[in-house]
Amino acid sequence: MTNPAIAPLDLEVPDLAPLDPELRHRVVTGIALLLPRVLKRDVPPLSEEAGLFDELGLTSSSTLELILELEDSLEIQIDVEQITQGDLRTVATLADFVAGHTLEES
């Protein structure tokens, strides 16, 4: 039963780009290659489920550096407007976010 006093919300949900599996693979590889440089130390072999903050020791500034390094090395532009803490939880969640939030070059 619908209550006529309650109007439906007109929410605009942005269309998310489908994940490009090839780009996602490149992002995971890029993260593995860039982490030692960003963290300035050796990093053990990575699992996609490795926690970026709790296991690998990233900070907010090193996370920003990692994202900028990914953009440079993969020659992409990442739309970080909608990034959340959950997107930065693991290697996999960051790779999913990046693969789904690249901006088209103009």
mmCIF file of C-alpha atoms in Angstrom, residues 24 28 31-32 35 43-52 55-56 89-93 95:
data_model
loop_
_atom_site.group_PDB
_atom_site.id
_atom_site.type_symbol
_atom_site.label_atom_id
_atom_site.label_comp_id
_atom_site.label_asym_id
_atom_site.label_seq_id
_atom_site.Cartn_x
_atom_site.Cartn_y
_atom_site.Cartn_z
ATOM 1 C CA ARG A 24 41.860 -4.048 -13.154
ATOM 2 C CA VAL A 28 46.712 -4.807 -9.227
ATOM 3 C CA ILE A 31 49.975 -1.505 -6.960
ATOM 4 C CA ALA A 32 52.383 -4.406 -6.355
ATOM 5 C CA LEU A 35 54.096 -0.004 -3.145
ATOM 6 C CA VAL A 43 56.891 -5.297 0.542
ATOM 7 C CA PRO A 44 56.199 -9.046 0.720
ATOM 8 C CA PRO A 45 54.329 -10.658 -2.186
ATOM 9 C CA LEU A 46 50.801 -9.267 -2.207
ATOM 10 C CA SER A 47 47.451 -10.942 -2.020
ATOM 11 C CA GLU A 48 44.499 -8.973 -3.377
ATOM 12 C CA GLU A 49 42.990 -9.247 0.107
ATOM 13 C CA ALA A 50 45.971 -7.517 1.778
ATOM 14 C CA GLY A 51 44.786 -4.579 3.885
ATOM 15 C CA LEU A 52 46.254 -1.321 2.637
ATOM 16 C CA GLU A 55 48.659 -4.885 6.863
ATOM 17 C CA LEU A 56 50.744 -2.767 4.497
ATOM 18 C CA ARG A 89 40.386 -1.289 2.463
ATOM 19 C CA THR A 90 42.354 -3.815 0.386
ATOM 20 C CA VAL A 91 44.341 -4.127 -2.820
ATOM 21 C CA ALA A 92 41.209 -5.639 -4.425
ATOM 22 C CA THR A 93 38.843 -2.850 -3.350
ATOM 23 C CA ALA A 95 41.716 -2.025 -7.912
#
